[in-house]
Short mmCIF file of C-alpha atoms in Angstrom, two decimals:
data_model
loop_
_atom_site.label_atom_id
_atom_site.label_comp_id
_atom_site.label_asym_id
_atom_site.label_seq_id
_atom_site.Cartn_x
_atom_site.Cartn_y
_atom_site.Cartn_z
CA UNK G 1 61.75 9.95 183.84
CA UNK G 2 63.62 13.58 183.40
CA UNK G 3 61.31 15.96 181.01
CA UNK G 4 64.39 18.18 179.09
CA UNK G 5 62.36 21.58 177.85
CA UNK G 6 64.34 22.79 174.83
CA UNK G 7 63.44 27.12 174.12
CA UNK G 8 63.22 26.42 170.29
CA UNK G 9 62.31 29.94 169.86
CA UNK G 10 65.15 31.76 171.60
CA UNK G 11 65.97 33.36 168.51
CA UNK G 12 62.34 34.52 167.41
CA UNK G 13 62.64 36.05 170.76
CA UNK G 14 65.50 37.93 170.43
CA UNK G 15 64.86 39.00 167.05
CA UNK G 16 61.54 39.96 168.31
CA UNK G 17 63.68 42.13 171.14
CA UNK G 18 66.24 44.11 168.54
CA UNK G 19 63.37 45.04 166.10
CA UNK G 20 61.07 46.21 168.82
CA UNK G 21 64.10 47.85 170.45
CA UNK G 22 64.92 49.34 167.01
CA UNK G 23 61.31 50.88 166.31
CA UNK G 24 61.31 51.85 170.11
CA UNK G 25 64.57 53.96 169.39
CA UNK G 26 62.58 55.72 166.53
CA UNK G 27 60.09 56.39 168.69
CA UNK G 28 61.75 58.42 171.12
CA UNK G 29 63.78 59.91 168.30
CA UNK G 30 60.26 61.37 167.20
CA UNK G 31 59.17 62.39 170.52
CA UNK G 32 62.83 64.37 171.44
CA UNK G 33 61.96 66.06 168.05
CA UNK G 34 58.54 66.69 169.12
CA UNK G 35 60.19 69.16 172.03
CA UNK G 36 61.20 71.44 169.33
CA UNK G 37 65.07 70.28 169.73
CA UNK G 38 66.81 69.63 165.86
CA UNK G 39 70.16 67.74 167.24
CA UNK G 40 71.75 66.31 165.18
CA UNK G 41 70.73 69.31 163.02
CA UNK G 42 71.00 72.98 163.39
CA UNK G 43 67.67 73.69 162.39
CA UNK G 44 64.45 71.85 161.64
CA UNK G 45 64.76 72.62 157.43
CA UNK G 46 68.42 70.62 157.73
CA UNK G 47 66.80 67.69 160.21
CA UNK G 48 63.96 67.39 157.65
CA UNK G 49 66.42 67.08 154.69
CA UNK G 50 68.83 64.95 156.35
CA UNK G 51 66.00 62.43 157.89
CA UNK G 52 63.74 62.31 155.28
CA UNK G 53 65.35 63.77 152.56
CA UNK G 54 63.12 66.33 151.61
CA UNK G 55 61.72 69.43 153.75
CA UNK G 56 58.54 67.97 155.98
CA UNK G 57 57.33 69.24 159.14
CA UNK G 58 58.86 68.11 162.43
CA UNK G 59 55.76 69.89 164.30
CA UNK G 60 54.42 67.72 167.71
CA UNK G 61 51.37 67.73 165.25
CA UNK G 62 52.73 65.06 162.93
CA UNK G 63 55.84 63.52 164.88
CA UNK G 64 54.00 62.52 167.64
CA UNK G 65 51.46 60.49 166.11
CA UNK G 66 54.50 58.63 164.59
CA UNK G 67 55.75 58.13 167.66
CA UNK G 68 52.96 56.78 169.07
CA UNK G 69 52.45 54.21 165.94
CA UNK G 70 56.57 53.29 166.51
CA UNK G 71 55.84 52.60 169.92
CA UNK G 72 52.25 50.52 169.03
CA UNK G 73 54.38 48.67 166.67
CA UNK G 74 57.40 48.11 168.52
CA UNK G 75 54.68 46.58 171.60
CA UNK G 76 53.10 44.22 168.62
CA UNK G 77 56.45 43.19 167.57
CA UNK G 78 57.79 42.10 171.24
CA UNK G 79 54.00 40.26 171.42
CA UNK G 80 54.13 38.59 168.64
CA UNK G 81 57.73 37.65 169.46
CA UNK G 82 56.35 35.52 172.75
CA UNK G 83 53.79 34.22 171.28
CA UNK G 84 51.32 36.70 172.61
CA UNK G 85 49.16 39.44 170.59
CA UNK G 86 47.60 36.57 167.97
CA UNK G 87 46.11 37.95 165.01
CA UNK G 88 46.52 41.60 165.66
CA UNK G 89 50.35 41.46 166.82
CA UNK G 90 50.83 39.06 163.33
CA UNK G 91 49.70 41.30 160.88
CA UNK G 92 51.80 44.03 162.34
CA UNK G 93 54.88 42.28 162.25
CA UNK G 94 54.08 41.14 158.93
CA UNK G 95 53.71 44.92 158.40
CA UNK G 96 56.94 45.89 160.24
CA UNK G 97 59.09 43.88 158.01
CA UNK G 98 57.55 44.31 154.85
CA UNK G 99 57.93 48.37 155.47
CA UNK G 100 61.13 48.05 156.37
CA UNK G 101 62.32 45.69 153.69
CA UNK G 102 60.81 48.06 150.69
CA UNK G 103 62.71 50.80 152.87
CA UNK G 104 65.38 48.92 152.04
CA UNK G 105 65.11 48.19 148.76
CA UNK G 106 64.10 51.87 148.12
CA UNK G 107 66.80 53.45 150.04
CA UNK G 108 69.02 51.23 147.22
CA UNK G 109 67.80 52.94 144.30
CA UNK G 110 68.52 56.38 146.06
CA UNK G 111 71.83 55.00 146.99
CA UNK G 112 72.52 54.05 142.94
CA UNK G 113 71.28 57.51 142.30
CA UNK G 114 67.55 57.13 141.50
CA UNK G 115 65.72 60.18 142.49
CA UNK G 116 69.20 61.99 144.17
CA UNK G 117 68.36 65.41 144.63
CA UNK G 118 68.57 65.10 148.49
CA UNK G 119 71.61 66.41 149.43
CA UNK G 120 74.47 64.56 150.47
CA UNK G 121 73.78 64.09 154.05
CA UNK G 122 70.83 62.06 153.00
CA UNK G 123 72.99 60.52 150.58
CA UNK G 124 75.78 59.27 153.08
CA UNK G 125 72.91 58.48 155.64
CA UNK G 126 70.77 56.27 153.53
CA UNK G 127 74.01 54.77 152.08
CA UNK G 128 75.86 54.33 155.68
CA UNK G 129 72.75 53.94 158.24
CA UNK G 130 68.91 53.83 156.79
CA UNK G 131 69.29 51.75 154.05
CA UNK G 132 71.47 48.78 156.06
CA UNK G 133 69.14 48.97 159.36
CA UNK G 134 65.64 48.69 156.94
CA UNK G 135 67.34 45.92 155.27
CA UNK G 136 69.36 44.13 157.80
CA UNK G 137 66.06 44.21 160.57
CA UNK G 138 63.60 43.97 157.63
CA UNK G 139 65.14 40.29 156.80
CA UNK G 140 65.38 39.74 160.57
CA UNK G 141 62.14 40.30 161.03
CA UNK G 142 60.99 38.69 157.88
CA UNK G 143 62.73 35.27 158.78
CA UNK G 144 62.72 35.14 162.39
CA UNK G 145 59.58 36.44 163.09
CA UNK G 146 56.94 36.54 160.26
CA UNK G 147 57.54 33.03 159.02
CA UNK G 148 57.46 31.09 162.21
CA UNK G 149 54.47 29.91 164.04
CA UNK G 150 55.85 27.21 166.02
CA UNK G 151 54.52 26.66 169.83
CA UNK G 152 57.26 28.60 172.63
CA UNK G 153 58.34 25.88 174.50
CA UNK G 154 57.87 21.95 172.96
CA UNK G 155 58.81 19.29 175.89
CA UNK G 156 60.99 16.63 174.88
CA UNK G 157 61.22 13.39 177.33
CA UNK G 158 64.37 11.91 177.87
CA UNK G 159 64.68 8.83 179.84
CA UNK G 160 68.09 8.30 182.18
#
């Protein structure tokens, strides 16, 4: 007797891999802006503006700590991807694509002109970049990852 194992969770893996990889990119976005540097801005007032839409703080003080909870959740995410993390790395992935889905859904109603007194470049990024990427990994996530709780590996026998 030949025992076939059959990866039914290759794709909750690899979902698990492009939104961890995703909030990981944030996360280092955060902590280059933590140095003080503004690229792709000229200045701190136009990164804030463009990023967030309105003028914030890009201070180590507040950026960092984001960083840090990017890089906690992108770790959970990965977890719970392998099966790994239980409860904990669950409820964060849960949290991951619920966050990014009402992103999503928010960065539509700036996009149809709800509350547009951003600027443009906040405009054509939302539009273009934010508002895809929240929705496109918040479903990801949502389907791939939140919704299944099936066992890594499930050994079928096959008889030659």
């Amino acid at each position: 007797m030949v025992v076939l194992v059959v990866d039914i969770n290759a794709r909750r893996r690899r979902a698990g891999r492009a939104v961890a990889a995703l909030l990981a990119v944030d996360g280092l976005a955060h902590v280059y802006w933590a140095t003080g540097l503004t690229w792709p801005a000229p200045d701190q007032r136009a990164l804030s503006l463009a990023v967030i839409g309105a003028v914030v703080s890009f201070a180590p003080r507040v950026v960092v700590p984001l960083a840090l909870v990017l890089f906690g959740a992108a770790t959970a995410v990965l977890a719970g991807a392998y099966g790994r993390g239980g409860r904990v790395a669950r409820l964060v992935t849960f949290g991951v694509a619920a966050g990014l889905l009402v992103r999503g859904l928010i960065g539509l109603a700036w996009a149809l002109g709800a509350g547009d007194g951003a600027g443009p470049v906040f405009h054509w990024l939302n539009l273009l970049l934010y508002t895809p990427l929240c929705l496109g990994f918040g479903w990801l996530a949502a389907t791939r990852l939140v919704t299944s709780r099936a066992p890594l590996l499930e050994e079928f026998p096959r008889d030659r």
